[in-house]
Coordinates of C-alpha atoms and ligand atoms in Angstrom, one line a residue:
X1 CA 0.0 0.0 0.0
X2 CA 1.3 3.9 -1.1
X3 CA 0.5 6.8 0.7
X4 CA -2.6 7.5 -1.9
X5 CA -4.5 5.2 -0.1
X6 CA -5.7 5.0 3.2
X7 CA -5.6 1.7 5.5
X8 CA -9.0 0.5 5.2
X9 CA -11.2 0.0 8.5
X10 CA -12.5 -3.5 9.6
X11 CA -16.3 -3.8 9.6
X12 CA -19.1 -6.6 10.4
X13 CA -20.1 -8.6 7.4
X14 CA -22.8 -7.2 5.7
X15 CA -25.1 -10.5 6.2
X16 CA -24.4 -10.8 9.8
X17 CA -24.8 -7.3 11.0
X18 CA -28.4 -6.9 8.9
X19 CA -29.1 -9.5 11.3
X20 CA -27.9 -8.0 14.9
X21 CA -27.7 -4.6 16.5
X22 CA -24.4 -4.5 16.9
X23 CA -21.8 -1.6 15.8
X24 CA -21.1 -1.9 12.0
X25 CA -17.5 -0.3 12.1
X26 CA -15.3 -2.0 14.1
X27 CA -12.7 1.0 14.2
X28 CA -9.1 0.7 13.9
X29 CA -6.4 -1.4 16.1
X30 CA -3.1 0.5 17.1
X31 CA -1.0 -0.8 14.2
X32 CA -3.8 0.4 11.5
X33 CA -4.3 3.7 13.2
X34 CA -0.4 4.4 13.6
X35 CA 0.2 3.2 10.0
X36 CA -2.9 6.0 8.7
X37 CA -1.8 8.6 11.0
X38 CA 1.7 8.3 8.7
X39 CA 0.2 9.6 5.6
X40 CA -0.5 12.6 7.2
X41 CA 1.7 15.6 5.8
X42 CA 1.6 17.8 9.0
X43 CA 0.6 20.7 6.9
X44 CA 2.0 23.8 7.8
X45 CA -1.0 25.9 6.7
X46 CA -3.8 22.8 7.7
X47 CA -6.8 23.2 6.0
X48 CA -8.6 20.3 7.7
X49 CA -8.9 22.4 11.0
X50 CA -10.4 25.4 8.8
X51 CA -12.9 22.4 8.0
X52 CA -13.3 21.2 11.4
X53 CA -16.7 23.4 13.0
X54 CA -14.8 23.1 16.3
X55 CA -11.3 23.7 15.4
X56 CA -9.7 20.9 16.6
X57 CA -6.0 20.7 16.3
X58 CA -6.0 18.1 13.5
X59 CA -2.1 17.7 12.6
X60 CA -1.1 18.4 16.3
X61 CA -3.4 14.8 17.6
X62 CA -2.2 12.9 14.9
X63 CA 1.4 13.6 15.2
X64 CA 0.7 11.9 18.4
X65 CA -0.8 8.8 17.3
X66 CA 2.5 8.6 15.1
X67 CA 4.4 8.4 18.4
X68 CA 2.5 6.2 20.2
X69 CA 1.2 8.9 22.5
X70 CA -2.7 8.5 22.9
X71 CA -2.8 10.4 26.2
X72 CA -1.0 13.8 24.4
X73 CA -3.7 13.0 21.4
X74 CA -6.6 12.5 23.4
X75 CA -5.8 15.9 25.3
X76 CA -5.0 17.9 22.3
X77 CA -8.7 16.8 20.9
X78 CA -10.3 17.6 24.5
X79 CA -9.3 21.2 23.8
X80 CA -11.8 21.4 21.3
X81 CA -14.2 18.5 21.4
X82 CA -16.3 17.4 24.4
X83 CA -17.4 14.3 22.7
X84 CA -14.3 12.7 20.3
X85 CA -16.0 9.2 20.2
X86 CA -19.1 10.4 19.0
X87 CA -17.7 12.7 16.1
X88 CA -15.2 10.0 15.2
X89 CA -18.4 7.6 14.3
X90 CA -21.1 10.1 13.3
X91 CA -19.7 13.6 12.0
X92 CA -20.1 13.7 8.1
X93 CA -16.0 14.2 7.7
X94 CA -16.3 13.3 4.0
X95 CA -17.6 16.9 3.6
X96 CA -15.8 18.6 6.4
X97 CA -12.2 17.8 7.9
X98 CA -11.4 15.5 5.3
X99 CA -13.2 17.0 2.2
X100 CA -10.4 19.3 3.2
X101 CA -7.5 17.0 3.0
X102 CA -4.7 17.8 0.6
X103 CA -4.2 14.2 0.7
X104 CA -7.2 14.2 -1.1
X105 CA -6.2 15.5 -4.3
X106 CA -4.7 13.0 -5.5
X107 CA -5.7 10.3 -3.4
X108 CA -7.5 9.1 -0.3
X109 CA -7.9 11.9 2.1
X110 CA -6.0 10.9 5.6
X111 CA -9.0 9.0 7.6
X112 CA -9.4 11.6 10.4
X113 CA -12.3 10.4 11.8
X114 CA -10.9 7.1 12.4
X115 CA -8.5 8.5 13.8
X116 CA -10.4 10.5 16.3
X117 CA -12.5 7.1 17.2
X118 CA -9.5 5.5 18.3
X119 CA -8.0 8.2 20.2
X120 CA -11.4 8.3 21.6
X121 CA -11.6 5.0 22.2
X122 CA -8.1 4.3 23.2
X123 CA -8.1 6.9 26.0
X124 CA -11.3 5.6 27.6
X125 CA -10.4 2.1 27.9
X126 CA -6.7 3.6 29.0
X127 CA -9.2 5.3 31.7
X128 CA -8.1 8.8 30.7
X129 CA -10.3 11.9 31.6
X130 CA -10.2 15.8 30.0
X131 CA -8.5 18.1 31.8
X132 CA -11.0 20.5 34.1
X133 CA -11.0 23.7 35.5
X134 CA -8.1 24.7 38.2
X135 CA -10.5 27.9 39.6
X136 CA -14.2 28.1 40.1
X137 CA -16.3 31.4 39.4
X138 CA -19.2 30.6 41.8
X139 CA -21.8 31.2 38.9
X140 CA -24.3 29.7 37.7
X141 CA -25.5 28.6 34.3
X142 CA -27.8 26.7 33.5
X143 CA -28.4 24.4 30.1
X144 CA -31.4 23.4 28.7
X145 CA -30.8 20.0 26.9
X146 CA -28.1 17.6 26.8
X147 CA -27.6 16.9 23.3
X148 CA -24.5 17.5 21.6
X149 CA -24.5 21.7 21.6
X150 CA -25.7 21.3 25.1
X151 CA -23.1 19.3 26.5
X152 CA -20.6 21.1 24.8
X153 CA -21.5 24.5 26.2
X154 CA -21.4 22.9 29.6
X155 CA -18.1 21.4 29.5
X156 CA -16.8 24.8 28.1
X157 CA -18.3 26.6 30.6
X158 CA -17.2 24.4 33.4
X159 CA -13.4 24.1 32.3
X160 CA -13.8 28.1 32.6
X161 CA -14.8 27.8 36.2
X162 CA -18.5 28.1 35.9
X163 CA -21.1 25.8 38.2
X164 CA -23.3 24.6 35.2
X165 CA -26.7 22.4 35.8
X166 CA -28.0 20.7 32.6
X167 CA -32.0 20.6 32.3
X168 CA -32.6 17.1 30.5
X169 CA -36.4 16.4 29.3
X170 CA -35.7 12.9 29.2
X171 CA -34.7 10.2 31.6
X172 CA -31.2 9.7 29.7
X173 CA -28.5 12.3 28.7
X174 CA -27.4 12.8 25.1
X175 CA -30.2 13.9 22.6
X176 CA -30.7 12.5 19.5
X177 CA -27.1 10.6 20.6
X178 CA -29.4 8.2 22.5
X179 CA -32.9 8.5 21.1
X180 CA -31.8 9.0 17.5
X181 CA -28.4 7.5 16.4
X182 CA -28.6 3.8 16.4
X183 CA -26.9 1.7 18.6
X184 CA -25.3 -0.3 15.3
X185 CA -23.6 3.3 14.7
X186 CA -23.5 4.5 17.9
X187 CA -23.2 2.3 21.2
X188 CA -24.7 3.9 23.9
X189 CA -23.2 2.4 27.1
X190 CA -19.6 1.8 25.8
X191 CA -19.8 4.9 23.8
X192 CA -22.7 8.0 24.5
X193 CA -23.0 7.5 28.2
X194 CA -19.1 7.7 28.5
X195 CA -18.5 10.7 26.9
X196 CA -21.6 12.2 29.2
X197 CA -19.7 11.0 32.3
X198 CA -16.4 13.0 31.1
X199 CA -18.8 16.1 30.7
X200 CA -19.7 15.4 34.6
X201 CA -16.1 14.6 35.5
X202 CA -15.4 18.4 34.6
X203 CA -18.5 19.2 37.0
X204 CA -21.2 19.3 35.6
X205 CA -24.5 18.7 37.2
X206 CA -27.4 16.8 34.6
X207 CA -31.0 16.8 36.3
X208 CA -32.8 14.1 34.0
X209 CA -36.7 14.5 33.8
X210 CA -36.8 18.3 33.8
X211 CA -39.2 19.8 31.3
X212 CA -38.6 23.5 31.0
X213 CA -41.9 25.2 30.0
X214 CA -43.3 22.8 32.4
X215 CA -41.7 21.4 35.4
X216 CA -40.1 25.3 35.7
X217 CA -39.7 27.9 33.0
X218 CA -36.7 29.6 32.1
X219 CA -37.5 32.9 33.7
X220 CA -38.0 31.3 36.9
X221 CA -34.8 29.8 36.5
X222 CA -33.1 33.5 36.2
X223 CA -35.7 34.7 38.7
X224 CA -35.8 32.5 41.6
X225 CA -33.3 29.7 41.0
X226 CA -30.1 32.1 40.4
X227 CA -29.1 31.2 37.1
X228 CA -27.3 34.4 35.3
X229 CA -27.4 33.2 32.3
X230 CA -29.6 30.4 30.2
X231 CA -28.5 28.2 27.2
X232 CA -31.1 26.9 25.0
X233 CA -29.8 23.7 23.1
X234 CA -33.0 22.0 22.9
X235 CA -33.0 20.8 19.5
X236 CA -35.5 20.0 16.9
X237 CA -37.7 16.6 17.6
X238 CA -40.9 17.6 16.4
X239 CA -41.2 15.3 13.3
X240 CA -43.1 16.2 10.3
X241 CA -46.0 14.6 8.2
X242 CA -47.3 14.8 4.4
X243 CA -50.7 15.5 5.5
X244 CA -51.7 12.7 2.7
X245 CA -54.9 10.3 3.1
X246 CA -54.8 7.7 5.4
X247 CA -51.8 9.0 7.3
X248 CA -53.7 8.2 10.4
X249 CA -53.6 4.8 9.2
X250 CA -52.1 2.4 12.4
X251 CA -48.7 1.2 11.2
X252 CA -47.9 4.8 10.0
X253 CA -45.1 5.8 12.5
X254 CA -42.5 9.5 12.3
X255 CA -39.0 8.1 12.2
X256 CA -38.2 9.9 15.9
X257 CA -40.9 7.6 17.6
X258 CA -39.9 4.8 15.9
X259 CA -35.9 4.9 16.4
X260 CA -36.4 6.4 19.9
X261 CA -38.5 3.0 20.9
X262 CA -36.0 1.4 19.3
X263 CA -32.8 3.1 20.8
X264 CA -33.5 5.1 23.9
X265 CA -36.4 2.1 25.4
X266 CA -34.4 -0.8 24.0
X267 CA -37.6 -1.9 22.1
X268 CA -35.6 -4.4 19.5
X269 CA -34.7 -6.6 23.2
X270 CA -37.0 -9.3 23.9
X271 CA -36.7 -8.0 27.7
X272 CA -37.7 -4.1 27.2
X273 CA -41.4 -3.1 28.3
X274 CA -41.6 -0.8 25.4
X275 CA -43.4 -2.7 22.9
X276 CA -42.1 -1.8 19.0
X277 CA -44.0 -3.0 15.7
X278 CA -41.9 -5.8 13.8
X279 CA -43.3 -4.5 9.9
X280 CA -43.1 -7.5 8.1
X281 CA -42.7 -5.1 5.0
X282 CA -41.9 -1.5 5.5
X283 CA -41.8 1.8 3.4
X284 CA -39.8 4.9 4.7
X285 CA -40.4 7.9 3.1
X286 CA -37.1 10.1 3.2
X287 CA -33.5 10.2 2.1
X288 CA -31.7 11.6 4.7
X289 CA -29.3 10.6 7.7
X290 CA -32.5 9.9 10.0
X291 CA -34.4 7.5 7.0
X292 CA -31.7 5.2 6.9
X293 CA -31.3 4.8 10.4
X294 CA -35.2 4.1 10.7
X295 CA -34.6 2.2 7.3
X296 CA -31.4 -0.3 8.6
X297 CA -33.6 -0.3 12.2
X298 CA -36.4 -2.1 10.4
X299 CA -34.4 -4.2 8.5
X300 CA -32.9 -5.7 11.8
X301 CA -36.2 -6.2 13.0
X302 CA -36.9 -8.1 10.1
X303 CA -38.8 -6.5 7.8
X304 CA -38.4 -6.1 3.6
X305 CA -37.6 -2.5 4.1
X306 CA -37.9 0.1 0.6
X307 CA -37.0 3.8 1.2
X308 CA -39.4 5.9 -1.3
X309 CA -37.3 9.9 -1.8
X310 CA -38.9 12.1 -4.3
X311 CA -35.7 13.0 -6.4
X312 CA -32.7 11.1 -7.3
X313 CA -29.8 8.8 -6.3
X314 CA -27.1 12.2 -6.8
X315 CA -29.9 14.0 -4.2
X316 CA -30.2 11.5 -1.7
X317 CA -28.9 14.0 1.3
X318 CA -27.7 11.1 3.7
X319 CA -24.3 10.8 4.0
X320 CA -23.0 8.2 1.5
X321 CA -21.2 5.8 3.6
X322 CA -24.7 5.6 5.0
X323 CA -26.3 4.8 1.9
X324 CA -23.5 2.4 0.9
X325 CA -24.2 0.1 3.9
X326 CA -27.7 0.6 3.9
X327 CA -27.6 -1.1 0.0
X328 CA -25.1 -3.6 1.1
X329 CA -27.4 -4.7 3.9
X330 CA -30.2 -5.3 1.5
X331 CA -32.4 -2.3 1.5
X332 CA -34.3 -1.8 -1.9
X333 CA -34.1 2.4 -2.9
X334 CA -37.6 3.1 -4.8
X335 CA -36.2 6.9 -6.2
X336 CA -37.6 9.3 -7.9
X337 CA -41.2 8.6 -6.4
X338 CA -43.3 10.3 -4.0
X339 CA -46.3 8.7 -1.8
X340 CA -49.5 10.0 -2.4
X341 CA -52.4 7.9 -0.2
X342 CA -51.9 5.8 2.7
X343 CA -54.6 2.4 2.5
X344 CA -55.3 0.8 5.3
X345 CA -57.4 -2.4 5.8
X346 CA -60.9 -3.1 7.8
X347 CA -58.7 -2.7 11.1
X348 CA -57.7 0.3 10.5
X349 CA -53.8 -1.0 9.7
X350 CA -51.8 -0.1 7.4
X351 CA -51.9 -2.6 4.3
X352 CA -50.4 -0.7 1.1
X353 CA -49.0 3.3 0.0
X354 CA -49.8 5.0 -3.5
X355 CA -46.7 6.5 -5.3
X356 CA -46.3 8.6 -8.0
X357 CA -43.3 8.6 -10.0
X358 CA -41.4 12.4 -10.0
X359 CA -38.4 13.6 -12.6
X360 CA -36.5 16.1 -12.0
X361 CA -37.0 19.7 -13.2
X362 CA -35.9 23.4 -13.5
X363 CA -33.5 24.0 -10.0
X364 CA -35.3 25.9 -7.1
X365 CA -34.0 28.4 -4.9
X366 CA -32.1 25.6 -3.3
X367 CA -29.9 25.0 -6.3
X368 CA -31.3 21.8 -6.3
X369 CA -34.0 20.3 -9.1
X370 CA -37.4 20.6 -8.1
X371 CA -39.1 16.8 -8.5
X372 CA -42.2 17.2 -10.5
X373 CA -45.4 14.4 -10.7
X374 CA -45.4 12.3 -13.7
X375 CA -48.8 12.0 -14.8
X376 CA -50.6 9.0 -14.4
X377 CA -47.4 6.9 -12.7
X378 CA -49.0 5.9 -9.5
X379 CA -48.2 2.3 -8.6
X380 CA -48.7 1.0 -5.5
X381 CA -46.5 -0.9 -2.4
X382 CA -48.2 -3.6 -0.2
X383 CA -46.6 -3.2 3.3
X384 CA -47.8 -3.3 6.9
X385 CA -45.7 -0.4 8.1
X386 CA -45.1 3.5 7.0
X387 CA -42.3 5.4 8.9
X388 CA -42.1 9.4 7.7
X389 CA -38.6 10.9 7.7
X390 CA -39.5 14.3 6.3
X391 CA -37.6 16.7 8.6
X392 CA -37.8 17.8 12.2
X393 CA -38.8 21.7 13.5
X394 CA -37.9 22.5 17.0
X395 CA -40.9 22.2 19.9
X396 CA -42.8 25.8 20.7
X397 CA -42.6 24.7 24.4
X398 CA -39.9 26.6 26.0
X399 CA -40.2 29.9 23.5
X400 CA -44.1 30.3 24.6
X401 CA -42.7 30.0 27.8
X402 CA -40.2 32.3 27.8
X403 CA -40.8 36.4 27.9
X404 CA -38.7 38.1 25.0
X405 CA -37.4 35.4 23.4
X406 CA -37.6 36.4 19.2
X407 CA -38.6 33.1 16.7
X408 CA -38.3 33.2 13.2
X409 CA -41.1 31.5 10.7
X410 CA -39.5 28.2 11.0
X411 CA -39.7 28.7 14.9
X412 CA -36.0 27.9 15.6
X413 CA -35.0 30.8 17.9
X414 CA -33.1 33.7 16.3
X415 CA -29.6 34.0 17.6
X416 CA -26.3 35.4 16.7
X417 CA -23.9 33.0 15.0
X418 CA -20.4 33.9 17.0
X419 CA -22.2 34.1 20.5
X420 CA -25.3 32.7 20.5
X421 CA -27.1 35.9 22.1
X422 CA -31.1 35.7 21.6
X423 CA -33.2 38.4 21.8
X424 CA -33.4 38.2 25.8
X425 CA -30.8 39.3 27.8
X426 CA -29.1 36.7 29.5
X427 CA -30.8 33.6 27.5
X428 CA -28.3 32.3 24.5
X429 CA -29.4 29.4 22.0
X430 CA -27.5 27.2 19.4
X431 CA -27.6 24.0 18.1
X432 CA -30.9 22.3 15.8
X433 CA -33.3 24.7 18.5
X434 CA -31.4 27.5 15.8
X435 CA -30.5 26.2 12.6
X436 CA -33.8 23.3 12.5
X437 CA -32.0 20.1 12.3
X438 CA -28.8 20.1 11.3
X439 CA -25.7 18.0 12.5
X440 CA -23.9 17.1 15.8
X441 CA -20.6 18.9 14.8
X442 CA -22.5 22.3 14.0
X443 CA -24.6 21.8 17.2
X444 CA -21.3 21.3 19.1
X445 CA -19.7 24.3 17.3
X446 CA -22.7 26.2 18.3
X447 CA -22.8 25.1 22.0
X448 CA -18.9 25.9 22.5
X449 CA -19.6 29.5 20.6
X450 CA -22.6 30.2 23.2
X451 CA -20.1 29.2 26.2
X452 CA -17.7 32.1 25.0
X453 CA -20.5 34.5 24.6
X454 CA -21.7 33.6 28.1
X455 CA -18.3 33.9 29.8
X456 CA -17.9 37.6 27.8
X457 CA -21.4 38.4 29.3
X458 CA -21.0 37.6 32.5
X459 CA -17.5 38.8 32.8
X460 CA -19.3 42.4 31.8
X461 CA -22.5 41.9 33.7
Ligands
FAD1 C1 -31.9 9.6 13.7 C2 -30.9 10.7 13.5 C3 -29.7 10.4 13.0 C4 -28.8 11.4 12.8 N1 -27.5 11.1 12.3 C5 -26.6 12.1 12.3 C6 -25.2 11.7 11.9 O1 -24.9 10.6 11.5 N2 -24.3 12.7 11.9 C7 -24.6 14.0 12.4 O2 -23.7 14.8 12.4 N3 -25.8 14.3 12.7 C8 -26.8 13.4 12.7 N4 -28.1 13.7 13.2 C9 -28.4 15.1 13.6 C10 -27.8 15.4 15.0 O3 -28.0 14.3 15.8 C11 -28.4 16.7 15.5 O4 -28.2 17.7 14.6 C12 -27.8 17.1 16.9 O5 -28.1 16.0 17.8 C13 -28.4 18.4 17.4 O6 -27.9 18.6 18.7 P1 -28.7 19.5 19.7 O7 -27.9 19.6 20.9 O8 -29.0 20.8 19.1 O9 -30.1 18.8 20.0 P2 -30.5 17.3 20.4 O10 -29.5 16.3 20.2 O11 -31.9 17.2 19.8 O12 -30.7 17.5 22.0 C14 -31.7 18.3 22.5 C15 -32.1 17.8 23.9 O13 -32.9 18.8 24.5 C16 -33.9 18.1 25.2 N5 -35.1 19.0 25.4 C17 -35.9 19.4 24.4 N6 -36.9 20.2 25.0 C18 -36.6 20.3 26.3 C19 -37.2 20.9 27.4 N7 -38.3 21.7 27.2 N8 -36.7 20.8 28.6 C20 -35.6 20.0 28.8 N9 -35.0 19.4 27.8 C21 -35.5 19.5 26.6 C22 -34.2 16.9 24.4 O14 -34.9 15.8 25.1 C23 -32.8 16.5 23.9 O15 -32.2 15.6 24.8 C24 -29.1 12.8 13.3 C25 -30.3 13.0 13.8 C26 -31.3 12.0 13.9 C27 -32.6 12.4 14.5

């Protein structure tokens, strides 16, 4: 092997894992991982860390991994990254640190990800920890939601001395990290809940089963609870729906209920109290990230799975490596086609779904081509299940709770990019709750740029 191209990474047999729940990628081993970390060129101008939403030090870890040195690599990342085993698995590098690879131009771009994983990965079983904060502030912040930006602008705040309390809706920390994500691309005890604890290992306090907007608002947390200042990271989880007949059909599921039985309530084990539909034939309407996950889900429950998206194969918006395992695993793509009536039979259960077949037209505002109806196309699908992937918005709850807090139309909450200042004094936002749903490296780049607006404000206040 040159240095074009980069040591491949060993994953479960396609057959087998369609079959099991368990992680796909099995990451690299310490030979692999120093051999890749060789074809980097140490840049002296790196682009990868322009590409890198959080800035980590790219060159400056992997030189590390060249000697040997997974401590010095794991700190160098923890400057940076609250959650380096999650990015290495999930974050769409293709398009980011590595699309920036000069490697890449005439080759394989250096795996970077990998590389984070099993620095990530390395360090944990080594039992190392980030580094925390020497002196504390004695102020308090509180964080609404413990996804990725939320986490993120709690560990920043606490390695700056602050006494941070995260406000978590659910019983479990981590977001979409453990309702969403899958456990076959994302293990959630040897992986999510890890990198949660390292977030509390730099103090921070997580109060699980804390609705804000309804056990307490936020201005009674600035009021009476003496928080000075508020981060909103509470993402975007309301799922949308075609509004097509018979979508009230049983059977017809949105991906987020579907994968957070799945994932957060362990549905897919025999043992879990959650009960989960087993579609013996399935149709998910959707191309992105969150449709193959709901897609490859059903598959391992055993169901025939099809994924129906309206434009092409080029379009499909999920990250390729996603797509590429979901084909190999046996998932049939029906492109170019768009549902138009759910049936259902005397039960009331879904039995079949209309489509119409689309091509692809003039580009909209997007830059993308518009899919248009081809007339007189429909055909139909028999299945007994219907999940609906169509995109996310974020819930109203804690912005009709809060006085002074400014939505746009799309109800995310308007903040500034480089701080993540809202309209109210004192509250910032970032993460999917701002952009609508997005991606954990943007959420995370958003939580640490709302930590260093809230340190500026309350060094001022
Ligand atoms: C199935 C799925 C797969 C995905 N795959 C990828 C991927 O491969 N790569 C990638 O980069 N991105 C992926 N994403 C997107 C990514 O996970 C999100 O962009 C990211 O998690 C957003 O982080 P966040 O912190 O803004 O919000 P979230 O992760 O949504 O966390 C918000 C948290 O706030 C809590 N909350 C909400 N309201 C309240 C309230 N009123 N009170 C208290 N707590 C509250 C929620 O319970 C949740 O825990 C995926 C998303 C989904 C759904």
């Amino acid at each position: 092997m040159d240095g074009f191209v980069r040591v491949p990474v060993r994953e479960q047999d396609a057959k087998e894992r369609a079959t099991n729940f368990k992680e796909v990628c099995l990451g690299y081993n310490k030979e692999e991982a120093e051999k890749e970390a060789l074809r980097c060129l140490n840049c002296p101008n790196p682009k990868c860390v322009q590409g890198c939403p959080v800035s980590i030090n790219i060159p400056a870890f992997i030189e590390q991994v060249k000697k040997g040195n997974v401590e010095g690599a794991y700190q160098e990342i923890s400057k940076a990254s609250a959650l380096p085993a999650v990015c290495g698995r999930v974050c769409p590098q293709e398009s980011q640190c590595e699309g920036q690879c000069v490697r890449g131009i005439k080759g394989d771009a250096v795996s970077i990800g990998k590389l984070e994983r099993y620095v990530a990965d390395t360090a944990r079983e080594m039992g190392i920890k980030p580094e925390g904060a020497k002196e504390k502030k004695g102020k308090k912040v509180a964080v609404i939601g413990s996804g990725p930006s939320g986490l993120t602008c709690a560990g920043d705040l606490a390695k700056m001395g602050y006494d941070v309390t995260i406000f978590e809706a659910l019983h479990e920390a981590g977001g979409v990290l453990v309702y969403g994500i899958p456990e076959f691309r994302l293990p959630k005890d040897a992986v999510v809940k890890k990198e949660v604890e390292n977030v509390k290992a730099l103090g921070v306090k997580i109060e699980t089963d804390v609705v804000i907007g309804k056990s307490v608002t936020v201005d009674e947390l600035m009021e009476k609870e003496g928080f000075e200042a508020v981060f909103v990271g509470s993402g975007a989880g309301l799922p949308r729906f075609m509004n097509i007949p018979g979508e009230q059909a049983m059977g017809v599921f949105s991906a987020n209920e579907f994968l957070t039985r799945s994932n957060l309530m362990k549905a897919f084990d025999e043992n879990s109290r959650t009960p989960i539909m087993k579609p013996r034939k399935c149709v998910v309407v959707g191309g992105g990230n969150v449709a193959m996950d709901a897609a490859r889900t059903a598959l391992r429950l055993g169901a025939e799975v099809h994924v129906v998206y309206r434009r092409g194969e080029e379009e499909l918006p999920a990250r390729k490596e996603e797509v590429g395992h979901a084909k190999e695993e046996g998932i049939i793509f029906d492109l170019l086609c768009n549902p138009v009536e759910i049936h259902a039979d005397e039960n009331g259960w879904v039995k079949s779904i209309t489509c119409i077949r689309m091509e692809l037209g003039e580009p909209d505002e997007s830059g993308r081509r518009s899919p248009v109806e081809v007339p007189g196309s429909e055909f139909e699908i028999e299945c007994d299940a219907v999940i609906m992937s169509l995109g996310t918005s974020p819930n109203p709850l804690i912005t009709s709770t809060t006085k002074g807090l400014e939505v746009n139309r799309r109800k995310c909450i308007v903040a500034e990019e480089a701080t993540g200042q809202t309209s109210k004094p004192g509250v910032f936002a970032g993460g999917d709750a701002v952009t609508g749903a997005a991606t954990v490296i943007l959420a995370m780049g958003a939580g640490k740029a709302a930590a260093k607006g809230i340190d500026e404000y309350l060094q001022n206040k």
